[in-house]
Amino acid sequence: MNNKRIGVLTGGGDCPGLNAVIRAIVKQGITEYGMEITGLIDGYKGLIENNSKVLRLKDISGILTRGGTILGTSNRDNPFQYQTENNGKKEIKDVSEQVLENIKKLNLSSLIVIGGDGSLKIANELYKKGVPIVGVPKTIDNDLSCTEITFGFDTALVTATEAIDKLHSTAESHHRVMIVEVMGRNAGWIALHSGIAGGADLILLPEMPFSIDKICKKVIERHSIGKKFSIVVVAEGAYEAGSSVVVKKIVNDISMPVRLGGIGNRVGDEIEKKTGIETRVTVLGHLQRGGTPSAFDRILATRFGSMAVKMVNEEKSGIMVALKNAEIVSVPIEEAIQKPKYIDPESQIINIARSIGISFGN
Ligand code: F6P
């Protein structure tokens, strides 16, 4: 087996910075270690269907600033629960042995998996079956444990903050309540950080269930002191105390089929009904996942890619690169996937936000 032939895949939802990781792996892998890098097409699907392409230096030229992933991605194709059709009937099969065969056929000595929680769980299962794997954490949600931050988060934050800035002026002109619903699944990182950066008056987080009455009280209080508009940032996973998250739809994604969305409109309707103040809702959606990565994300993604290929060169396996105390380190994938990283309602940043008058509606 050629020890220097490695496979790279991007799995799960895309996010800005994936191409910067791929670029760092290919550049350093080829020029420093003399490796051959094989890109798997559309995440684990490429391993299941043996669909790949060799990545040369010319293939990664100019991709640093591009959002998305040049390799394609998928959040449907889990080799341990693969959906197939047999005589028109849908079946779920374990095709992990086929993946092992394809890894052999491609003569890959290691895999680098760039993914979030779902993709890294699959990576860990493949590692347990003997595949040497190094993981790279990505997600705009920033909800992966064992790393202080994931790339993609900063770019999403910049997008959300810019949107809040734009809504501020129109909210002020029309004396309205403006609600901005942001992504993040069951973690409120995008909402909390963009809310603080954008000067929101209320931030609603999944980690701190809210009360509609308390939200309305804050809006009315502002009104009574002459602040005739309010900005409310709502995480898609936020919910009213005693109630549950608002599900937008159930999709064909075996590991995480629930798609959240709709809480912004619910809160908006209630505020308008209870306060009589005109309210408008903006749902940012996938805008937060697209576009060119921020400088911060380009640098973090490059550092992650560089460390991942270095780890492979040193024949390390079962680990994920991570950011800790401003340094890139490695942690066991097993540890990183134990539980998601949520906001601690007692944390310093929450207290600071409260101290400057932000309400969490609780
Ligand atoms: O995990 C990233 C994320 O963008 C979440 O913030 C969001 O809930 C979800 O993915 C949306 O998934 P999809 O692209 O399948 O609609």
mmCIF file of C-alpha atoms and ligand atoms in Angstrom:
data_model
loop_
_atom_site.group_PDB
_atom_site.id
_atom_site.type_symbol
_atom_site.label_atom_id
_atom_site.label_comp_id
_atom_site.label_asym_id
_atom_site.label_seq_id
_atom_site.Cartn_x
_atom_site.Cartn_y
_atom_site.Cartn_z
ATOM 1 C CA MET A 1 0.000 0.000 0.000
ATOM 2 C CA ASN A 2 1.172 3.498 -0.838
ATOM 3 C CA ASN A 3 1.402 5.275 2.509
ATOM 4 C CA LYS A 4 1.159 8.658 0.901
ATOM 5 C CA ARG A 5 -2.131 8.377 -0.903
ATOM 6 C CA ILE A 6 -4.831 10.027 1.178
ATOM 7 C CA GLY A 7 -8.523 10.640 0.650
ATOM 8 C CA VAL A 8 -10.370 13.851 1.542
ATOM 9 C CA LEU A 9 -14.102 14.332 1.842
ATOM 10 C CA THR A 10 -16.481 17.099 2.914
ATOM 11 C CA GLY A 11 -19.647 15.813 4.610
ATOM 12 C CA GLY A 12 -22.928 17.298 5.867
ATOM 13 C CA GLY A 13 -24.110 20.861 5.281
ATOM 14 C CA ASP A 14 -21.584 23.064 3.512
ATOM 15 C CA CYS A 15 -20.078 26.161 5.083
ATOM 16 C CA PRO A 16 -17.629 28.875 4.077
ATOM 17 C CA GLY A 17 -14.015 27.755 4.534
ATOM 18 C CA LEU A 18 -14.288 24.144 3.286
ATOM 19 C CA ASN A 19 -12.269 25.004 0.190
ATOM 20 C CA ALA A 20 -9.609 26.694 2.294
ATOM 21 C CA VAL A 21 -9.137 23.409 4.226
ATOM 22 C CA ILE A 22 -8.933 21.376 1.005
ATOM 23 C CA ARG A 23 -6.422 23.860 -0.411
ATOM 24 C CA ALA A 24 -4.148 23.635 2.644
ATOM 25 C CA ILE A 25 -4.256 19.817 2.611
ATOM 26 C CA VAL A 26 -3.427 19.603 -1.098
ATOM 27 C CA LYS A 27 -0.694 22.266 -1.013
ATOM 28 C CA GLN A 28 1.086 20.921 2.051
ATOM 29 C CA GLY A 29 0.416 17.262 1.249
ATOM 30 C CA ILE A 30 1.934 17.507 -2.222
ATOM 31 C CA THR A 31 4.750 19.978 -1.704
ATOM 32 C CA GLU A 32 5.897 19.064 1.799
ATOM 33 C CA TYR A 33 5.130 15.356 2.073
ATOM 34 C CA GLY A 34 4.996 14.192 -1.550
ATOM 35 C CA MET A 35 1.502 12.758 -1.039
ATOM 36 C CA GLU A 36 -1.149 12.098 -3.630
ATOM 37 C CA ILE A 37 -4.509 13.544 -2.574
ATOM 38 C CA THR A 38 -7.758 11.972 -3.746
ATOM 39 C CA GLY A 39 -10.937 13.990 -3.359
ATOM 40 C CA LEU A 40 -14.100 11.941 -2.729
ATOM 41 C CA ILE A 41 -17.107 13.381 -4.541
ATOM 42 C CA ASP A 42 -20.227 14.385 -2.551
ATOM 43 C CA GLY A 43 -19.073 13.288 0.883
ATOM 44 C CA TYR A 44 -19.464 9.654 1.927
ATOM 45 C CA LYS A 45 -21.405 9.020 -1.280
ATOM 46 C CA GLY A 46 -18.070 9.171 -3.119
ATOM 47 C CA LEU A 47 -16.716 6.390 -0.923
ATOM 48 C CA ILE A 48 -19.855 4.284 -1.280
ATOM 49 C CA GLU A 49 -20.006 4.654 -5.065
ATOM 50 C CA ASN A 50 -16.249 4.828 -5.632
ATOM 51 C CA ASN A 51 -16.435 8.280 -7.171
ATOM 52 C CA SER A 52 -13.313 10.357 -6.740
ATOM 53 C CA LYS A 53 -10.787 12.553 -8.457
ATOM 54 C CA VAL A 54 -7.118 13.160 -7.860
ATOM 55 C CA LEU A 55 -6.519 16.717 -6.699
ATOM 56 C CA ARG A 56 -3.499 18.417 -8.205
ATOM 57 C CA LEU A 57 -2.122 21.851 -7.405
ATOM 58 C CA LYS A 58 -3.938 23.349 -10.390
ATOM 59 C CA ASP A 59 -7.283 22.076 -9.038
ATOM 60 C CA ILE A 60 -7.012 24.154 -5.886
ATOM 61 C CA SER A 61 -5.820 27.323 -7.518
ATOM 62 C CA GLY A 62 -8.129 30.244 -6.693
ATOM 63 C CA ILE A 63 -10.408 28.364 -4.278
ATOM 64 C CA LEU A 64 -9.357 30.066 -1.018
ATOM 65 C CA THR A 65 -12.001 32.750 -1.365
ATOM 66 C CA ARG A 66 -14.794 30.520 -2.673
ATOM 67 C CA GLY A 67 -17.688 29.433 -0.456
ATOM 68 C CA GLY A 68 -19.101 25.893 -0.684
ATOM 69 C CA THR A 69 -16.911 22.892 -1.476
ATOM 70 C CA ILE A 70 -15.274 21.947 -4.780
ATOM 71 C CA LEU A 71 -15.825 18.291 -3.823
ATOM 72 C CA GLY A 72 -19.581 18.516 -3.280
ATOM 73 C CA THR A 73 -21.252 17.262 -0.119
ATOM 74 C CA SER A 74 -24.276 15.333 1.086
ATOM 75 C CA ASN A 75 -26.025 14.852 4.417
ATOM 76 C CA ARG A 76 -27.935 11.801 3.301
ATOM 77 C CA ASP A 77 -25.318 9.192 2.604
ATOM 78 C CA ASN A 78 -24.388 7.374 5.781
ATOM 79 C CA PRO A 79 -22.554 4.107 4.883
ATOM 80 C CA PHE A 80 -23.941 2.447 8.020
ATOM 81 C CA GLN A 81 -27.538 3.347 7.114
ATOM 82 C CA TYR A 82 -27.536 3.759 3.359
ATOM 83 C CA GLN A 83 -30.852 4.253 1.594
ATOM 84 C CA THR A 84 -31.336 2.153 -1.513
ATOM 85 C CA GLU A 85 -34.267 0.999 -3.631
ATOM 86 C CA ASN A 86 -35.073 -2.620 -4.286
ATOM 87 C CA ASN A 87 -37.973 -3.311 -6.725
ATOM 88 C CA GLY A 88 -39.358 0.161 -6.013
ATOM 89 C CA LYS A 89 -39.147 -0.405 -2.245
ATOM 90 C CA LYS A 90 -36.927 1.804 -0.100
ATOM 91 C CA GLU A 91 -34.406 -0.098 2.006
ATOM 92 C CA ILE A 92 -31.787 0.919 4.552
ATOM 93 C CA LYS A 93 -28.562 -1.078 4.353
ATOM 94 C CA ASP A 94 -25.155 -1.153 6.021
ATOM 95 C CA VAL A 95 -22.736 -0.682 3.107
ATOM 96 C CA SER A 96 -19.674 -0.003 5.254
ATOM 97 C CA GLU A 97 -17.910 -3.141 3.938
ATOM 98 C CA GLN A 98 -18.301 -1.736 0.413
ATOM 99 C CA VAL A 99 -16.675 1.483 1.670
ATOM 100 C CA LEU A 100 -13.731 -0.504 3.058
ATOM 101 C CA GLU A 101 -13.407 -2.275 -0.324
ATOM 102 C CA ASN A 102 -13.396 1.051 -2.160
ATOM 103 C CA ILE A 103 -10.779 2.486 0.181
ATOM 104 C CA LYS A 104 -8.628 -0.534 -0.727
ATOM 105 C CA LYS A 105 -9.346 -0.167 -4.444
ATOM 106 C CA LEU A 106 -8.351 3.501 -4.294
ATOM 107 C CA ASN A 107 -5.250 2.490 -2.362
ATOM 108 C CA LEU A 108 -5.905 5.140 0.320
ATOM 109 C CA SER A 109 -3.795 4.834 3.446
ATOM 110 C CA SER A 110 -5.756 7.514 5.377
ATOM 111 C CA LEU A 111 -8.842 9.662 5.178
ATOM 112 C CA ILE A 112 -9.386 13.263 6.189
ATOM 113 C CA VAL A 113 -13.053 13.905 6.965
ATOM 114 C CA ILE A 114 -14.103 17.553 7.064
ATOM 115 C CA GLY A 115 -17.481 17.583 8.745
ATOM 116 C CA GLY A 116 -19.778 18.369 11.641
ATOM 117 C CA ASP A 117 -21.240 16.133 14.280
ATOM 118 C CA GLY A 118 -22.959 13.682 11.896
ATOM 119 C CA SER A 119 -19.990 13.208 9.548
ATOM 120 C CA LEU A 120 -17.557 12.830 12.434
ATOM 121 C CA LYS A 121 -19.754 10.163 14.064
ATOM 122 C CA ILE A 122 -19.563 8.177 10.820
ATOM 123 C CA ALA A 123 -15.800 8.831 10.692
ATOM 124 C CA ASN A 124 -15.465 7.400 14.179
ATOM 125 C CA GLU A 125 -17.373 4.230 13.183
ATOM 126 C CA LEU A 126 -15.096 3.773 10.160
ATOM 127 C CA TYR A 127 -12.076 4.329 12.392
ATOM 128 C CA LYS A 128 -13.323 1.553 14.682
ATOM 129 C CA LYS A 129 -13.449 -0.677 11.596
ATOM 130 C CA GLY A 130 -9.768 -0.010 11.001
ATOM 131 C CA VAL A 131 -9.746 3.013 8.666
ATOM 132 C CA PRO A 132 -7.053 5.536 9.653
ATOM 133 C CA ILE A 133 -8.943 8.834 9.968
ATOM 134 C CA VAL A 134 -8.280 12.439 10.928
ATOM 135 C CA GLY A 135 -11.292 14.744 11.365
ATOM 136 C CA VAL A 136 -11.595 18.490 10.738
ATOM 137 C CA PRO A 137 -14.495 20.257 12.521
ATOM 138 C CA LYS A 138 -16.783 22.465 10.433
ATOM 139 C CA THR A 139 -20.182 23.997 11.006
ATOM 140 C CA ILE A 140 -21.697 27.461 11.014
ATOM 141 C CA ASP A 141 -23.547 26.385 14.192
ATOM 142 C CA ASN A 142 -20.296 26.247 16.255
ATOM 143 C CA ASP A 143 -21.859 23.450 18.318
ATOM 144 C CA LEU A 144 -19.001 20.924 18.180
ATOM 145 C CA SER A 145 -17.381 20.037 21.498
ATOM 146 C CA CYS A 146 -13.645 20.011 22.137
ATOM 147 C CA THR A 147 -12.926 22.959 19.860
ATOM 148 C CA GLU A 148 -13.401 26.569 20.868
ATOM 149 C CA ILE A 149 -14.650 27.427 17.432
ATOM 150 C CA THR A 150 -15.422 25.808 14.094
ATOM 151 C CA PHE A 151 -14.715 27.500 10.778
ATOM 152 C CA GLY A 152 -17.829 28.774 9.005
ATOM 153 C CA PHE A 153 -19.192 30.269 12.209
ATOM 154 C CA ASP A 154 -17.443 33.607 11.808
ATOM 155 C CA THR A 155 -18.669 34.101 8.236
ATOM 156 C CA ALA A 156 -22.249 33.269 9.268
ATOM 157 C CA LEU A 157 -21.871 35.732 12.117
ATOM 158 C CA VAL A 158 -20.686 38.488 9.769
ATOM 159 C CA THR A 159 -23.668 37.843 7.461
ATOM 160 C CA ALA A 160 -26.145 37.889 10.353
ATOM 161 C CA THR A 161 -24.606 41.023 11.867
ATOM 162 C CA GLU A 162 -24.739 42.873 8.548
ATOM 163 C CA ALA A 163 -28.409 41.925 8.216
ATOM 164 C CA ILE A 164 -29.171 43.226 11.718
ATOM 165 C CA ASP A 165 -27.354 46.482 10.914
ATOM 166 C CA LYS A 166 -29.505 46.934 7.818
ATOM 167 C CA LEU A 167 -32.722 46.167 9.682
ATOM 168 C CA HIS A 168 -31.843 48.700 12.378
ATOM 169 C CA SER A 169 -32.307 51.742 10.154
ATOM 170 C CA THR A 170 -35.626 50.622 8.720
ATOM 171 C CA ALA A 171 -36.889 49.569 12.177
ATOM 172 C CA GLU A 172 -36.053 53.021 13.495
ATOM 173 C CA SER A 173 -37.684 54.876 10.589
ATOM 174 C CA HIS A 174 -40.964 52.945 10.872
ATOM 175 C CA HIS A 175 -41.017 52.526 14.670
ATOM 176 C CA ARG A 176 -41.316 48.791 14.243
ATOM 177 C CA VAL A 177 -40.215 45.652 15.989
ATOM 178 C CA MET A 178 -37.851 43.775 13.676
ATOM 179 C CA ILE A 179 -37.298 40.089 14.234
ATOM 180 C CA VAL A 180 -34.345 38.287 12.663
ATOM 181 C CA GLU A 181 -34.394 34.480 12.716
ATOM 182 C CA VAL A 182 -30.939 32.934 12.422
ATOM 183 C CA MET A 183 -29.700 29.356 12.031
ATOM 184 C CA GLY A 184 -27.802 27.240 14.544
ATOM 185 C CA ARG A 185 -30.005 24.175 15.165
ATOM 186 C CA ASN A 186 -30.315 23.661 18.932
ATOM 187 C CA ALA A 187 -27.406 25.953 19.761
ATOM 188 C CA GLY A 188 -27.683 29.715 20.043
ATOM 189 C CA TRP A 189 -24.129 30.749 19.133
ATOM 190 C CA ILE A 190 -25.001 32.639 15.922
ATOM 191 C CA ALA A 191 -27.924 34.394 17.622
ATOM 192 C CA LEU A 192 -25.965 35.383 20.722
ATOM 193 C CA HIS A 193 -22.906 36.695 18.929
ATOM 194 C CA SER A 194 -24.719 38.460 16.066
ATOM 195 C CA GLY A 195 -27.208 39.882 18.558
ATOM 196 C CA ILE A 196 -24.450 41.425 20.656
ATOM 197 C CA ALA A 197 -22.490 42.601 17.600
ATOM 198 C CA GLY A 198 -25.621 44.053 15.981
ATOM 199 C CA GLY A 199 -26.910 45.801 19.106
ATOM 200 C CA ALA A 200 -30.068 43.711 19.517
ATOM 201 C CA ASP A 201 -32.475 44.511 22.339
ATOM 202 C CA LEU A 202 -33.645 40.946 22.780
ATOM 203 C CA ILE A 203 -31.890 37.668 21.944
ATOM 204 C CA LEU A 204 -33.829 34.418 22.141
ATOM 205 C CA LEU A 205 -31.732 31.291 22.575
ATOM 206 C CA PRO A 206 -32.499 27.558 22.634
ATOM 207 C CA GLU A 207 -30.497 27.323 25.853
ATOM 208 C CA MET A 208 -32.783 29.849 27.613
ATOM 209 C CA PRO A 209 -36.500 29.234 26.946
ATOM 210 C CA PHE A 210 -38.380 32.534 26.783
ATOM 211 C CA SER A 211 -41.662 34.004 27.973
ATOM 212 C CA ILE A 212 -43.725 36.032 25.461
ATOM 213 C CA ASP A 213 -44.903 38.313 28.271
ATOM 214 C CA LYS A 214 -41.333 39.152 29.245
ATOM 215 C CA ILE A 215 -40.439 39.871 25.612
ATOM 216 C CA CYS A 216 -43.439 42.210 25.281
ATOM 217 C CA LYS A 217 -42.579 43.896 28.590
ATOM 218 C CA LYS A 218 -39.128 44.759 27.267
ATOM 219 C CA VAL A 219 -40.531 46.104 23.973
ATOM 220 C CA ILE A 220 -43.096 48.269 25.822
ATOM 221 C CA GLU A 221 -40.481 49.503 28.296
ATOM 222 C CA ARG A 222 -38.355 50.697 25.379
ATOM 223 C CA HIS A 223 -41.377 52.365 23.818
ATOM 224 C CA SER A 224 -42.193 54.203 27.045
ATOM 225 C CA ILE A 225 -38.715 55.756 27.181
ATOM 226 C CA GLY A 226 -38.980 56.959 23.605
ATOM 227 C CA LYS A 227 -37.238 54.068 21.846
ATOM 228 C CA LYS A 228 -39.978 53.315 19.406
ATOM 229 C CA PHE A 229 -38.308 50.341 17.755
ATOM 230 C CA SER A 230 -36.803 47.071 18.951
ATOM 231 C CA ILE A 231 -34.517 44.482 17.369
ATOM 232 C CA VAL A 232 -35.093 40.857 18.336
ATOM 233 C CA VAL A 233 -32.667 38.130 17.226
ATOM 234 C CA VAL A 234 -34.217 34.656 17.443
ATOM 235 C CA ALA A 235 -32.264 31.421 17.083
ATOM 236 C CA GLU A 236 -34.179 28.891 14.973
ATOM 237 C CA GLY A 237 -34.034 26.466 17.909
ATOM 238 C CA ALA A 238 -35.403 28.935 20.490
ATOM 239 C CA TYR A 239 -38.726 28.065 22.125
ATOM 240 C CA GLU A 240 -41.187 29.320 24.692
ATOM 241 C CA ALA A 241 -40.817 27.890 28.208
ATOM 242 C CA GLY A 242 -43.164 24.927 28.559
ATOM 243 C CA SER A 243 -43.404 24.515 24.790
ATOM 244 C CA SER A 244 -41.061 22.948 22.218
ATOM 245 C CA VAL A 245 -39.031 23.861 19.130
ATOM 246 C CA VAL A 246 -40.814 24.804 15.905
ATOM 247 C CA VAL A 247 -40.146 22.206 13.218
ATOM 248 C CA LYS A 248 -40.193 23.424 9.626
ATOM 249 C CA LYS A 249 -39.941 20.045 7.973
ATOM 250 C CA ILE A 250 -38.642 16.528 8.210
ATOM 251 C CA VAL A 251 -36.138 15.760 5.484
ATOM 252 C CA ASN A 252 -34.422 12.721 4.051
ATOM 253 C CA ASP A 253 -31.390 12.908 6.337
ATOM 254 C CA ILE A 254 -30.972 9.718 8.336
ATOM 255 C CA SER A 255 -28.907 11.089 11.211
ATOM 256 C CA MET A 256 -30.617 14.495 11.625
ATOM 257 C CA PRO A 257 -33.956 14.610 9.804
ATOM 258 C CA VAL A 258 -35.501 17.551 11.707
ATOM 259 C CA ARG A 259 -35.208 21.003 10.096
ATOM 260 C CA LEU A 260 -36.063 23.881 12.406
ATOM 261 C CA GLY A 261 -37.673 27.163 11.376
ATOM 262 C CA GLY A 262 -40.723 29.299 11.992
ATOM 263 C CA ILE A 263 -40.155 30.533 15.541
ATOM 264 C CA GLY A 264 -39.445 34.072 14.255
ATOM 265 C CA ASN A 265 -42.928 34.378 12.739
ATOM 266 C CA ARG A 266 -44.578 32.922 15.830
ATOM 267 C CA VAL A 267 -42.840 35.393 18.128
ATOM 268 C CA GLY A 268 -43.544 38.241 15.681
ATOM 269 C CA ASP A 269 -47.290 37.480 15.597
ATOM 270 C CA GLU A 270 -47.456 37.372 19.388
ATOM 271 C CA ILE A 271 -45.564 40.654 19.855
ATOM 272 C CA GLU A 272 -47.788 42.471 17.363
ATOM 273 C CA LYS A 273 -50.940 41.034 18.914
ATOM 274 C CA LYS A 274 -49.941 41.772 22.507
ATOM 275 C CA THR A 275 -48.248 45.192 22.123
ATOM 276 C CA GLY A 276 -50.043 46.593 19.079
ATOM 277 C CA ILE A 277 -46.636 47.589 17.653
ATOM 278 C CA GLU A 278 -46.092 46.795 13.997
ATOM 279 C CA THR A 279 -43.701 43.865 13.667
ATOM 280 C CA ARG A 280 -41.810 42.407 10.705
ATOM 281 C CA VAL A 281 -39.862 39.169 10.460
ATOM 282 C CA THR A 282 -36.766 38.331 8.390
ATOM 283 C CA VAL A 283 -35.562 34.734 8.147
ATOM 284 C CA LEU A 284 -31.926 34.701 7.030
ATOM 285 C CA GLY A 285 -31.805 30.994 6.156
ATOM 286 C CA HIS A 286 -29.098 29.682 3.857
ATOM 287 C CA LEU A 287 -27.625 33.119 3.195
ATOM 288 C CA GLN A 288 -25.683 32.337 6.361
ATOM 289 C CA ARG A 289 -24.068 29.310 4.755
ATOM 290 C CA GLY A 290 -23.001 30.922 1.512
ATOM 291 C CA GLY A 291 -20.524 33.427 0.228
ATOM 292 C CA THR A 292 -16.851 34.028 0.558
ATOM 293 C CA PRO A 293 -15.306 33.022 3.909
ATOM 294 C CA SER A 294 -14.276 35.789 6.294
ATOM 295 C CA ALA A 295 -10.557 36.373 6.859
ATOM 296 C CA PHE A 296 -10.888 34.664 10.260
ATOM 297 C CA ASP A 297 -12.442 31.555 8.703
ATOM 298 C CA ARG A 298 -9.850 31.399 5.913
ATOM 299 C CA ILE A 299 -7.072 31.433 8.471
ATOM 300 C CA LEU A 300 -8.704 28.931 10.836
ATOM 301 C CA ALA A 301 -9.569 26.588 7.947
ATOM 302 C CA THR A 302 -5.995 26.813 6.625
ATOM 303 C CA ARG A 303 -4.573 26.046 10.081
ATOM 304 C CA PHE A 304 -6.945 23.078 10.494
ATOM 305 C CA GLY A 305 -6.109 21.694 7.030
ATOM 306 C CA SER A 306 -2.397 22.068 7.614
ATOM 307 C CA MET A 307 -2.520 20.312 10.992
ATOM 308 C CA ALA A 308 -4.773 17.536 9.655
ATOM 309 C CA VAL A 309 -2.357 16.608 6.853
ATOM 310 C CA LYS A 310 0.569 16.841 9.281
ATOM 311 C CA MET A 311 -1.221 14.380 11.602
ATOM 312 C CA VAL A 312 -1.780 12.016 8.677
ATOM 313 C CA ASN A 313 1.893 12.256 7.761
ATOM 314 C CA GLU A 314 2.739 11.317 11.344
ATOM 315 C CA GLU A 315 0.330 8.365 11.015
ATOM 316 C CA LYS A 316 -1.981 9.658 13.765
ATOM 317 C CA SER A 317 -5.546 8.439 13.607
ATOM 318 C CA GLY A 318 -8.940 8.603 15.342
ATOM 319 C CA ILE A 319 -8.335 12.260 16.112
ATOM 320 C CA MET A 320 -9.878 15.605 15.233
ATOM 321 C CA VAL A 321 -7.961 18.855 14.932
ATOM 322 C CA ALA A 322 -9.281 21.570 17.225
ATOM 323 C CA LEU A 323 -8.670 25.107 18.456
ATOM 324 C CA LYS A 324 -7.722 25.410 22.127
ATOM 325 C CA ASN A 325 -6.227 28.512 23.759
ATOM 326 C CA ALA A 326 -5.463 29.945 20.314
ATOM 327 C CA GLU A 327 -3.409 26.840 19.322
ATOM 328 C CA ILE A 328 -4.344 24.045 16.929
ATOM 329 C CA VAL A 329 -4.292 20.758 18.833
ATOM 330 C CA SER A 330 -5.729 17.288 18.306
ATOM 331 C CA VAL A 331 -8.412 15.544 20.368
ATOM 332 C CA PRO A 332 -9.955 12.063 20.087
ATOM 333 C CA ILE A 333 -12.932 12.117 17.668
ATOM 334 C CA GLU A 334 -14.734 9.941 20.222
ATOM 335 C CA GLU A 335 -14.594 12.804 22.739
ATOM 336 C CA ALA A 336 -15.637 15.490 20.280
ATOM 337 C CA ILE A 337 -18.836 13.662 19.311
ATOM 338 C CA GLN A 338 -20.012 12.825 22.831
ATOM 339 C CA LYS A 339 -22.305 15.818 23.173
ATOM 340 C CA PRO A 340 -22.903 19.125 21.376
ATOM 341 C CA LYS A 341 -21.492 22.374 22.718
ATOM 342 C CA TYR A 342 -24.249 24.652 23.992
ATOM 343 C CA ILE A 343 -24.239 28.104 25.607
ATOM 344 C CA ASP A 344 -24.031 28.101 29.384
ATOM 345 C CA PRO A 345 -26.776 30.492 30.604
ATOM 346 C CA GLU A 346 -24.500 31.409 33.538
ATOM 347 C CA SER A 347 -21.491 32.215 31.355
ATOM 348 C CA GLN A 348 -19.624 35.520 31.363
ATOM 349 C CA ILE A 349 -20.815 36.548 27.905
ATOM 350 C CA ILE A 350 -24.471 36.135 28.912
ATOM 351 C CA ASN A 351 -23.883 38.246 32.024
ATOM 352 C CA ILE A 352 -22.118 40.920 29.992
ATOM 353 C CA ALA A 353 -25.013 41.012 27.535
ATOM 354 C CA ARG A 354 -27.457 41.414 30.429
ATOM 355 C CA SER A 355 -25.305 44.148 31.952
ATOM 356 C CA ILE A 356 -25.616 46.240 28.808
ATOM 357 C CA GLY A 357 -29.391 45.844 28.799
ATOM 358 C CA ILE A 358 -29.957 42.920 26.429
ATOM 359 C CA SER A 359 -32.928 40.799 27.461
ATOM 360 C CA PHE A 360 -33.130 37.058 26.852
ATOM 361 C CA GLY A 361 -36.886 37.131 27.343
ATOM 362 C CA ASN A 362 -36.679 34.856 30.351
HETATM 363 O O1 F6P B 1 -25.982 22.674 10.587
HETATM 364 C C1 F6P B 1 -25.959 23.739 9.689
HETATM 365 C C2 F6P B 1 -27.358 24.176 9.340
HETATM 366 O O2 F6P B 1 -27.274 25.265 8.436
HETATM 367 C C3 F6P B 1 -28.243 24.538 10.525
HETATM 368 O O3 F6P B 1 -27.944 25.794 11.080
HETATM 369 C C4 F6P B 1 -29.614 24.422 9.899
HETATM 370 O O4 F6P B 1 -30.578 24.140 10.884
HETATM 371 C C5 F6P B 1 -29.460 23.267 8.948
HETATM 372 O O5 F6P B 1 -28.064 23.128 8.696
HETATM 373 C C6 F6P B 1 -30.172 23.426 7.640
HETATM 374 O O6 F6P B 1 -30.022 22.268 6.904
HETATM 375 P P1 F6P B 1 -30.412 22.129 5.369
HETATM 376 O O7 F6P B 1 -29.329 22.778 4.560
HETATM 377 O O8 F6P B 1 -30.498 20.668 5.155
HETATM 378 O O9 F6P B 1 -31.723 22.827 5.190
#
